């Protein structure tokens, strides 16, 4: 292995990357909390050590030379990995911080209100919420917990059931539609369509099929590709949307939404509080898990899962 001593000082590479990314010495200096002259000296040190010009200074800003562009391509992924690794180690060993990843809808409508309440009881613990619809069992390693939807039998994860998937029709209270006596009546209502082709989610076709009915979305129907957009469309009175109970029950309780009929699609899947089997929970994470499970709104009649 080549000696690491032949590498330029790390601070010169960090300064170069910041200048190249931001396009100016001034912006890079502000980001790194250094003076502009300090940034300039570090770039000069790097160019001297490599014996290659990396930047050209013009009136409109900084332009990379061919060598500079090549160096940027090489060091950017390395520096990003270094930053992420350092941050991950810092957070893993920060005994007062808990990091949780969840989908946008779960983070906003289910998790956030509970974190607010938790902080009132445990102000010594900081909860960081990361929302990402691409959440999967394989990308939980950077977090203390993830809230995952599915069957709950992930080999690499412990999982605690939080709430069952329950989906039913909702609309604005002033929408001019009658209370349906049978499921078939809903087919004639102005239904807000959910395009779920890019991800595993219940749409109206699947919802009606649950009740043994064949339904096809009309081409002219208002269509959205996120459950949160359908939720807001229903709030605005655009039609009847599918409502996930964890999202809509507060709006129903406060009269901002109306539930249509007693008909529910209950898939049997749950959202779970999941975490790695291979890494013990730090004390702050244990405190949050215990509080969350003890304060679920209703007893969970779900599958027997390990804790």
PDB file of N, CA and C in Angstrom, residues 60-144:
ATOM      1  N   UNK A  60     -16.068  36.381 -13.263  1.00  0.00           N
ATOM      2  CA  UNK A  60     -17.372  35.820 -12.904  1.00  0.00           C
ATOM      3  C   UNK A  60     -17.284  34.677 -11.904  1.00  0.00           C
ATOM      4  N   UNK A  61     -16.078  34.338 -11.475  1.00  0.00           N
ATOM      5  CA  UNK A  61     -15.950  33.283 -10.481  1.00  0.00           C
ATOM      6  C   UNK A  61     -14.842  32.311 -10.807  1.00  0.00           C
ATOM      7  N   UNK A  62     -14.959  31.122 -10.241  1.00  0.00           N
ATOM      8  CA  UNK A  62     -13.937  30.083 -10.345  1.00  0.00           C
ATOM      9  C   UNK A  62     -14.320  29.098 -11.446  1.00  0.00           C
ATOM     10  N   UNK A  63     -13.324  28.732 -12.260  1.00  0.00           N
ATOM     11  CA  UNK A  63     -13.513  27.712 -13.294  1.00  0.00           C
ATOM     12  C   UNK A  63     -12.478  26.613 -13.061  1.00  0.00           C
ATOM     13  N   UNK A  64     -12.907  25.380 -13.065  1.00  0.00           N
ATOM     14  CA  UNK A  64     -11.990  24.263 -12.881  1.00  0.00           C
ATOM     15  C   UNK A  64     -11.199  23.997 -14.148  1.00  0.00           C
ATOM     16  N   UNK A  65      -9.918  23.689 -13.956  1.00  0.00           N
ATOM     17  CA  UNK A  65      -9.146  23.169 -15.078  1.00  0.00           C
ATOM     18  C   UNK A  65      -9.554  21.715 -15.312  1.00  0.00           C
ATOM     19  N   UNK A  66      -9.055  21.124 -16.383  1.00  0.00           N
ATOM     20  CA  UNK A  66      -9.355  19.713 -16.637  1.00  0.00           C
ATOM     21  C   UNK A  66      -8.866  18.853 -15.480  1.00  0.00           C
ATOM     22  N   UNK A  67      -7.670  19.168 -14.954  1.00  0.00           N
ATOM     23  CA  UNK A  67      -7.150  18.412 -13.817  1.00  0.00           C
ATOM     24  C   UNK A  67      -8.006  18.631 -12.577  1.00  0.00           C
ATOM     25  N   UNK A  68      -8.488  19.858 -12.394  1.00  0.00           N
ATOM     26  CA  UNK A  68      -9.341  20.159 -11.249  1.00  0.00           C
ATOM     27  C   UNK A  68     -10.652  19.397 -11.306  1.00  0.00           C
ATOM     28  N   UNK A  69     -11.255  19.345 -12.503  1.00  0.00           N
ATOM     29  CA  UNK A  69     -12.512  18.603 -12.664  1.00  0.00           C
ATOM     30  C   UNK A  69     -12.298  17.122 -12.397  1.00  0.00           C
ATOM     31  N   UNK A  70     -11.175  16.593 -12.852  1.00  0.00           N
ATOM     32  CA  UNK A  70     -10.871  15.186 -12.630  1.00  0.00           C
ATOM     33  C   UNK A  70     -10.668  14.897 -11.148  1.00  0.00           C
ATOM     34  N   UNK A  71      -9.929  15.785 -10.466  1.00  0.00           N
ATOM     35  CA  UNK A  71      -9.707  15.601  -9.036  1.00  0.00           C
ATOM     36  C   UNK A  71     -11.018  15.682  -8.264  1.00  0.00           C
ATOM     37  N   UNK A  72     -11.888  16.607  -8.645  1.00  0.00           N
ATOM     38  CA  UNK A  72     -13.171  16.738  -7.968  1.00  0.00           C
ATOM     39  C   UNK A  72     -13.986  15.455  -8.083  1.00  0.00           C
ATOM     40  N   UNK A  73     -13.998  14.859  -9.274  1.00  0.00           N
ATOM     41  CA  UNK A  73     -14.730  13.612  -9.476  1.00  0.00           C
ATOM     42  C   UNK A  73     -14.197  12.494  -8.579  1.00  0.00           C
ATOM     43  N   UNK A  74     -12.881  12.505  -8.353  1.00  0.00           N
ATOM     44  CA  UNK A  74     -12.268  11.447  -7.553  1.00  0.00           C
ATOM     45  C   UNK A  74     -12.531  11.624  -6.061  1.00  0.00           C
ATOM     46  N   UNK A  75     -12.444  12.850  -5.579  1.00  0.00           N
ATOM     47  CA  UNK A  75     -12.484  13.049  -4.119  1.00  0.00           C
ATOM     48  C   UNK A  75     -13.900  13.246  -3.573  1.00  0.00           C
ATOM     49  N   UNK A  76     -14.850  13.663  -4.423  1.00  0.00           N
ATOM     50  CA  UNK A  76     -16.188  13.949  -3.908  1.00  0.00           C
ATOM     51  C   UNK A  76     -16.828  12.741  -3.235  1.00  0.00           C
ATOM     52  N   UNK A  77     -16.888  11.562  -3.882  1.00  0.00           N
ATOM     53  CA  UNK A  77     -17.501  10.417  -3.183  1.00  0.00           C
ATOM     54  C   UNK A  77     -16.733   9.991  -1.944  1.00  0.00           C
ATOM     55  N   UNK A  78     -15.412  10.164  -1.962  1.00  0.00           N
ATOM     56  CA  UNK A  78     -14.607   9.780  -0.805  1.00  0.00           C
ATOM     57  C   UNK A  78     -14.900  10.703   0.378  1.00  0.00           C
ATOM     58  N   UNK A  79     -14.958  12.011   0.119  1.00  0.00           N
ATOM     59  CA  UNK A  79     -15.245  12.960   1.197  1.00  0.00           C
ATOM     60  C   UNK A  79     -16.664  12.779   1.722  1.00  0.00           C
ATOM     61  N   UNK A  80     -17.611  12.514   0.813  1.00  0.00           N
ATOM     62  CA  UNK A  80     -18.988  12.291   1.264  1.00  0.00           C
ATOM     63  C   UNK A  80     -19.077  11.058   2.155  1.00  0.00           C
ATOM     64  N   UNK A  81     -18.367   9.991   1.761  1.00  0.00           N
ATOM     65  CA  UNK A  81     -18.367   8.781   2.574  1.00  0.00           C
ATOM     66  C   UNK A  81     -17.707   9.036   3.926  1.00  0.00           C
ATOM     67  N   UNK A  82     -16.648   9.831   3.923  1.00  0.00           N
ATOM     68  CA  UNK A  82     -15.963  10.163   5.166  1.00  0.00           C
ATOM     69  C   UNK A  82     -16.874  10.971   6.081  1.00  0.00           C
ATOM     70  N   UNK A  83     -17.538  11.991   5.502  1.00  0.00           N
ATOM     71  CA  UNK A  83     -18.459  12.811   6.307  1.00  0.00           C
ATOM     72  C   UNK A  83     -19.578  11.952   6.896  1.00  0.00           C
ATOM     73  N   UNK A  84     -20.179  11.107   6.047  1.00  0.00           N
ATOM     74  CA  UNK A  84     -21.284  10.281   6.502  1.00  0.00           C
ATOM     75  C   UNK A  84     -20.838   9.284   7.571  1.00  0.00           C
ATOM     76  N   UNK A  85     -19.641   8.727   7.380  1.00  0.00           N
ATOM     77  CA  UNK A  85     -19.139   7.771   8.360  1.00  0.00           C
ATOM     78  C   UNK A  85     -18.873   8.413   9.711  1.00  0.00           C
ATOM     79  N   UNK A  86     -18.261   9.589   9.693  1.00  0.00           N
ATOM     80  CA  UNK A  86     -18.000  10.309  10.944  1.00  0.00           C
ATOM     81  C   UNK A  86     -19.304  10.678  11.634  1.00  0.00           C
ATOM     82  N   UNK A  87     -20.282  11.157  10.847  1.00  0.00           N
ATOM     83  CA  UNK A  87     -21.569  11.538  11.425  1.00  0.00           C
ATOM     84  C   UNK A  87     -22.286  10.319  11.996  1.00  0.00           C
ATOM     85  N   UNK A  88     -22.203   9.186  11.295  1.00  0.00           N
ATOM     86  CA  UNK A  88     -22.860   7.975  11.780  1.00  0.00           C
ATOM     87  C   UNK A  88     -22.261   7.522  13.107  1.00  0.00           C
ATOM     88  N   UNK A  89     -20.933   7.543  13.195  1.00  0.00           N
ATOM     89  CA  UNK A  89     -20.273   7.146  14.441  1.00  0.00           C
ATOM     90  C   UNK A  89     -20.642   8.106  15.565  1.00  0.00           C
ATOM     91  N   UNK A  90     -20.681   9.397  15.233  1.00  0.00           N
ATOM     92  CA  UNK A  90     -21.030  10.392  16.251  1.00  0.00           C
ATOM     93  C   UNK A  90     -22.431  10.150  16.791  1.00  0.00           C
ATOM     94  N   UNK A  91     -23.383   9.919  15.879  1.00  0.00           N
ATOM     95  CA  UNK A  91     -24.766   9.730  16.306  1.00  0.00           C
ATOM     96  C   UNK A  91     -24.970   8.409  17.038  1.00  0.00           C
ATOM     97  N   UNK A  92     -24.255   7.366  16.585  1.00  0.00           N
ATOM     98  CA  UNK A  92     -24.381   6.071  17.242  1.00  0.00           C
ATOM     99  C   UNK A  92     -23.948   6.127  18.694  1.00  0.00           C
ATOM    100  N   UNK A  93     -22.975   6.965  18.974  1.00  0.00           N
ATOM    101  CA  UNK A  93     -22.426   7.029  20.324  1.00  0.00           C
ATOM    102  C   UNK A  93     -22.898   8.253  21.091  1.00  0.00           C
ATOM    103  N   UNK A  94     -23.838   8.996  20.509  1.00  0.00           N
ATOM    104  CA  UNK A  94     -24.460  10.109  21.218  1.00  0.00           C
ATOM    105  C   UNK A  94     -25.591   9.530  22.052  1.00  0.00           C
ATOM    106  N   UNK A  95     -25.384   9.459  23.345  1.00  0.00           N
ATOM    107  CA  UNK A  95     -26.323   8.755  24.212  1.00  0.00           C
ATOM    108  C   UNK A  95     -27.642   9.481  24.392  1.00  0.00           C
ATOM    109  N   UNK A  96     -27.742  10.735  23.932  1.00  0.00           N
ATOM    110  CA  UNK A  96     -28.968  11.498  24.150  1.00  0.00           C
ATOM    111  C   UNK A  96     -29.770  11.708  22.872  1.00  0.00           C
ATOM    112  N   UNK A  97     -29.341  11.138  21.754  1.00  0.00           N
ATOM    113  CA  UNK A  97     -30.000  11.363  20.473  1.00  0.00           C
ATOM    114  C   UNK A  97     -30.531  10.059  19.903  1.00  0.00           C
ATOM    115  N   UNK A  98     -31.747  10.097  19.367  1.00  0.00           N
ATOM    116  CA  UNK A  98     -32.361   8.944  18.716  1.00  0.00           C
ATOM    117  C   UNK A  98     -32.736   9.344  17.297  1.00  0.00           C
ATOM    118  N   UNK A  99     -32.299   8.555  16.322  1.00  0.00           N
ATOM    119  CA  UNK A  99     -32.563   8.837  14.915  1.00  0.00           C
ATOM    120  C   UNK A  99     -33.562   7.827  14.367  1.00  0.00           C
ATOM    121  N   UNK A 100     -34.635   8.352  13.745  1.00  0.00           N
ATOM    122  CA  UNK A 100     -35.718   7.500  13.244  1.00  0.00           C
ATOM    123  C   UNK A 100     -35.998   7.860  11.795  1.00  0.00           C
ATOM    124  N   UNK A 101     -36.152   6.843  10.952  1.00  0.00           N
ATOM    125  CA  UNK A 101     -36.530   7.055   9.561  1.00  0.00           C
ATOM    126  C   UNK A 101     -37.928   6.475   9.337  1.00  0.00           C
ATOM    127  N   UNK A 102     -38.743   7.216   8.571  1.00  0.00           N
ATOM    128  CA  UNK A 102     -40.110   6.788   8.270  1.00  0.00           C
ATOM    129  C   UNK A 102     -40.524   7.421   6.953  1.00  0.00           C
ATOM    130  N   UNK A 103     -41.599   6.928   6.367  1.00  0.00           N
ATOM    131  CA  UNK A 103     -42.118   7.545   5.152  1.00  0.00           C
ATOM    132  C   UNK A 103     -42.635   8.945   5.486  1.00  0.00           C
ATOM    133  N   UNK A 104     -42.842   9.759   4.437  1.00  0.00           N
ATOM    134  CA  UNK A 104     -43.304  11.129   4.650  1.00  0.00           C
ATOM    135  C   UNK A 104     -44.624  11.144   5.408  1.00  0.00           C
ATOM    136  N   UNK A 105     -45.562  10.289   5.010  1.00  0.00           N
ATOM    137  CA  UNK A 105     -46.883  10.299   5.637  1.00  0.00           C
ATOM    138  C   UNK A 105     -46.805   9.867   7.102  1.00  0.00           C
ATOM    139  N   UNK A 106     -46.098   8.769   7.376  1.00  0.00           N
ATOM    140  CA  UNK A 106     -45.994   8.287   8.753  1.00  0.00           C
ATOM    141  C   UNK A 106     -45.241   9.292   9.617  1.00  0.00           C
ATOM    142  N   UNK A 107     -44.167   9.861   9.080  1.00  0.00           N
ATOM    143  CA  UNK A 107     -43.389  10.833   9.846  1.00  0.00           C
ATOM    144  C   UNK A 107     -44.241  12.037  10.230  1.00  0.00           C
ATOM    145  N   UNK A 108     -45.015  12.543   9.288  1.00  0.00           N
ATOM    146  CA  UNK A 108     -45.776  13.780   9.528  1.00  0.00           C
ATOM    147  C   UNK A 108     -47.022  13.538  10.363  1.00  0.00           C
ATOM    148  N   UNK A 109     -47.812  12.514   9.999  1.00  0.00           N
ATOM    149  CA  UNK A 109     -49.138  12.358  10.590  1.00  0.00           C
ATOM    150  C   UNK A 109     -49.183  11.431  11.796  1.00  0.00           C
ATOM    151  N   UNK A 110     -48.215  10.533  11.928  1.00  0.00           N
ATOM    152  CA  UNK A 110     -48.256   9.599  13.055  1.00  0.00           C
ATOM    153  C   UNK A 110     -47.107   9.830  14.030  1.00  0.00           C
ATOM    154  N   UNK A 111     -45.885   9.930  13.514  1.00  0.00           N
ATOM    155  CA  UNK A 111     -44.718   9.981  14.399  1.00  0.00           C
ATOM    156  C   UNK A 111     -44.520  11.347  15.040  1.00  0.00           C
ATOM    157  N   UNK A 112     -44.631  12.400  14.243  1.00  0.00           N
ATOM    158  CA  UNK A 112     -44.312  13.733  14.759  1.00  0.00           C
ATOM    159  C   UNK A 112     -45.132  14.114  15.998  1.00  0.00           C
ATOM    160  N   UNK A 113     -46.463  13.901  16.000  1.00  0.00           N
ATOM    161  CA  UNK A 113     -47.208  14.252  17.216  1.00  0.00           C
ATOM    162  C   UNK A 113     -46.746  13.469  18.439  1.00  0.00           C
ATOM    163  N   UNK A 114     -46.334  12.236  18.246  1.00  0.00           N
ATOM    164  CA  UNK A 114     -45.885  11.431  19.384  1.00  0.00           C
ATOM    165  C   UNK A 114     -44.500  11.871  19.870  1.00  0.00           C
ATOM    166  N   UNK A 115     -43.656  12.275  18.952  1.00  0.00           N
ATOM    167  CA  UNK A 115     -42.348  12.793  19.362  1.00  0.00           C
ATOM    168  C   UNK A 115     -42.515  14.080  20.166  1.00  0.00           C
ATOM    169  N   UNK A 116     -43.443  14.920  19.746  1.00  0.00           N
ATOM    170  CA  UNK A 116     -43.714  16.154  20.492  1.00  0.00           C
ATOM    171  C   UNK A 116     -44.138  15.840  21.919  1.00  0.00           C
ATOM    172  N   UNK A 117     -45.015  14.855  22.062  1.00  0.00           N
ATOM    173  CA  UNK A 117     -45.458  14.470  23.406  1.00  0.00           C
ATOM    174  C   UNK A 117     -44.325  13.818  24.193  1.00  0.00           C
ATOM    175  N   UNK A 118     -43.546  12.976  23.529  1.00  0.00           N
ATOM    176  CA  UNK A 118     -42.418  12.323  24.207  1.00  0.00           C
ATOM    177  C   UNK A 118     -41.451  13.356  24.761  1.00  0.00           C
ATOM    178  N   UNK A 119     -41.178  14.402  23.988  1.00  0.00           N
ATOM    179  CA  UNK A 119     -40.221  15.422  24.428  1.00  0.00           C
ATOM    180  C   UNK A 119     -40.704  16.173  25.667  1.00  0.00           C
ATOM    181  N   UNK A 120     -42.018  16.227  25.866  1.00  0.00           N
ATOM    182  CA  UNK A 120     -42.536  16.859  27.073  1.00  0.00           C
ATOM    183  C   UNK A 120     -42.215  16.034  28.312  1.00  0.00           C
ATOM    184  N   UNK A 121     -42.135  14.720  28.129  1.00  0.00           N
ATOM    185  CA  UNK A 121     -41.833  13.826  29.256  1.00  0.00           C
ATOM    186  C   UNK A 121     -40.336  13.551  29.391  1.00  0.00           C
ATOM    187  N   UNK A 122     -39.612  13.630  28.271  1.00  0.00           N
ATOM    188  CA  UNK A 122     -38.178  13.321  28.283  1.00  0.00           C
ATOM    189  C   UNK A 122     -37.405  14.403  27.520  1.00  0.00           C
ATOM    190  N   UNK A 123     -37.312  15.598  28.082  1.00  0.00           N
ATOM    191  CA  UNK A 123     -36.601  16.687  27.389  1.00  0.00           C
ATOM    192  C   UNK A 123     -35.118  16.430  27.238  1.00  0.00           C
ATOM    193  N   UNK A 124     -34.600  15.462  27.972  1.00  0.00           N
ATOM    194  CA  UNK A 124     -33.171  15.158  27.890  1.00  0.00           C
ATOM    195  C   UNK A 124     -32.807  14.364  26.643  1.00  0.00           C
ATOM    196  N   UNK A 125     -33.807  13.840  25.930  1.00  0.00           N
ATOM    197  CA  UNK A 125     -33.570  13.027  24.729  1.00  0.00           C
ATOM    198  C   UNK A 125     -33.960  13.825  23.489  1.00  0.00           C
ATOM    199  N   UNK A 126     -33.087  13.851  22.506  1.00  0.00           N
ATOM    200  CA  UNK A 126     -33.365  14.517  21.233  1.00  0.00           C
ATOM    201  C   UNK A 126     -33.745  13.481  20.197  1.00  0.00           C
ATOM    202  N   UNK A 127     -34.906  13.674  19.555  1.00  0.00           N
ATOM    203  CA  UNK A 127     -35.372  12.763  18.510  1.00  0.00           C
ATOM    204  C   UNK A 127     -35.182  13.438  17.156  1.00  0.00           C
ATOM    205  N   UNK A 128     -34.430  12.800  16.276  1.00  0.00           N
ATOM    206  CA  UNK A 128     -34.266  13.276  14.902  1.00  0.00           C
ATOM    207  C   UNK A 128     -35.110  12.403  13.979  1.00  0.00           C
ATOM    208  N   UNK A 129     -36.003  13.042  13.207  1.00  0.00           N
ATOM    209  CA  UNK A 129     -36.862  12.316  12.277  1.00  0.00           C
ATOM    210  C   UNK A 129     -36.360  12.539  10.858  1.00  0.00           C
ATOM    211  N   UNK A 130     -36.163  11.460  10.126  1.00  0.00           N
ATOM    212  CA  UNK A 130     -35.759  11.517   8.725  1.00  0.00           C
ATOM    213  C   UNK A 130     -36.887  10.902   7.905  1.00  0.00           C
ATOM    214  N   UNK A 131     -37.494  11.680   6.993  1.00  0.00           N
ATOM    215  CA  UNK A 131     -38.588  11.144   6.186  1.00  0.00           C
ATOM    216  C   UNK A 131     -38.071  10.790   4.801  1.00  0.00           C
ATOM    217  N   UNK A 132     -38.410   9.574   4.369  1.00  0.00           N
ATOM    218  CA  UNK A 132     -37.932   9.081   3.080  1.00  0.00           C
ATOM    219  C   UNK A 132     -38.850   7.946   2.636  1.00  0.00           C
ATOM    220  N   UNK A 133     -39.501   8.114   1.500  1.00  0.00           N
ATOM    221  CA  UNK A 133     -40.405   7.071   1.017  1.00  0.00           C
ATOM    222  C   UNK A 133     -39.670   5.847   0.487  1.00  0.00           C
ATOM    223  N   UNK A 134     -38.348   5.938   0.352  1.00  0.00           N
ATOM    224  CA  UNK A 134     -37.562   4.795  -0.127  1.00  0.00           C
ATOM    225  C   UNK A 134     -37.068   3.922   1.028  1.00  0.00           C
ATOM    226  N   UNK A 135     -37.646   4.078   2.198  1.00  0.00           N
ATOM    227  CA  UNK A 135     -37.230   3.303   3.365  1.00  0.00           C
ATOM    228  C   UNK A 135     -37.397   1.810   3.098  1.00  0.00           C
ATOM    229  N   UNK A 136     -36.406   1.038   3.540  1.00  0.00           N
ATOM    230  CA  UNK A 136     -36.407  -0.412   3.342  1.00  0.00           C
ATOM    231  C   UNK A 136     -35.572  -1.035   4.446  1.00  0.00           C
ATOM    232  N   UNK A 137     -35.790  -2.311   4.701  1.00  0.00           N
ATOM    233  CA  UNK A 137     -35.064  -2.971   5.789  1.00  0.00           C
ATOM    234  C   UNK A 137     -33.554  -2.895   5.624  1.00  0.00           C
ATOM    235  N   UNK A 138     -33.080  -2.790   4.386  1.00  0.00           N
ATOM    236  CA  UNK A 138     -31.642  -2.775   4.160  1.00  0.00           C
ATOM    237  C   UNK A 138     -31.005  -1.415   4.411  1.00  0.00           C
ATOM    238  N   UNK A 139     -31.793  -0.337   4.564  1.00  0.00           N
ATOM    239  CA  UNK A 139     -31.172   0.974   4.788  1.00  0.00           C
ATOM    240  C   UNK A 139     -31.451   1.522   6.175  1.00  0.00           C
ATOM    241  N   UNK A 140     -31.668   0.610   7.140  1.00  0.00           N
ATOM    242  CA  UNK A 140     -31.899   1.046   8.517  1.00  0.00           C
ATOM    243  C   UNK A 140     -30.626   1.142   9.343  1.00  0.00           C
ATOM    244  N   UNK A 141     -29.495   0.708   8.792  1.00  0.00           N
ATOM    245  CA  UNK A 141     -28.270   0.644   9.584  1.00  0.00           C
ATOM    246  C   UNK A 141     -27.805   2.006  10.069  1.00  0.00           C
ATOM    247  N   UNK A 142     -28.194   3.064   9.382  1.00  0.00           N
ATOM    248  CA  UNK A 142     -27.768   4.405   9.772  1.00  0.00           C
ATOM    249  C   UNK A 142     -28.697   5.034  10.808  1.00  0.00           C
ATOM    250  N   UNK A 143     -29.693   4.285  11.285  1.00  0.00           N
ATOM    251  CA  UNK A 143     -30.697   4.854  12.190  1.00  0.00           C
ATOM    252  C   UNK A 143     -30.904   3.933  13.385  1.00  0.00           C
ATOM    253  N   UNK A 144     -31.364   4.514  14.476  1.00  0.00           N
ATOM    254  CA  UNK A 144     -31.718   3.698  15.632  1.00  0.00           C
ATOM    255  C   UNK A 144     -32.985   2.899  15.364  1.00  0.00           C
TER     256      UNK A 144
END
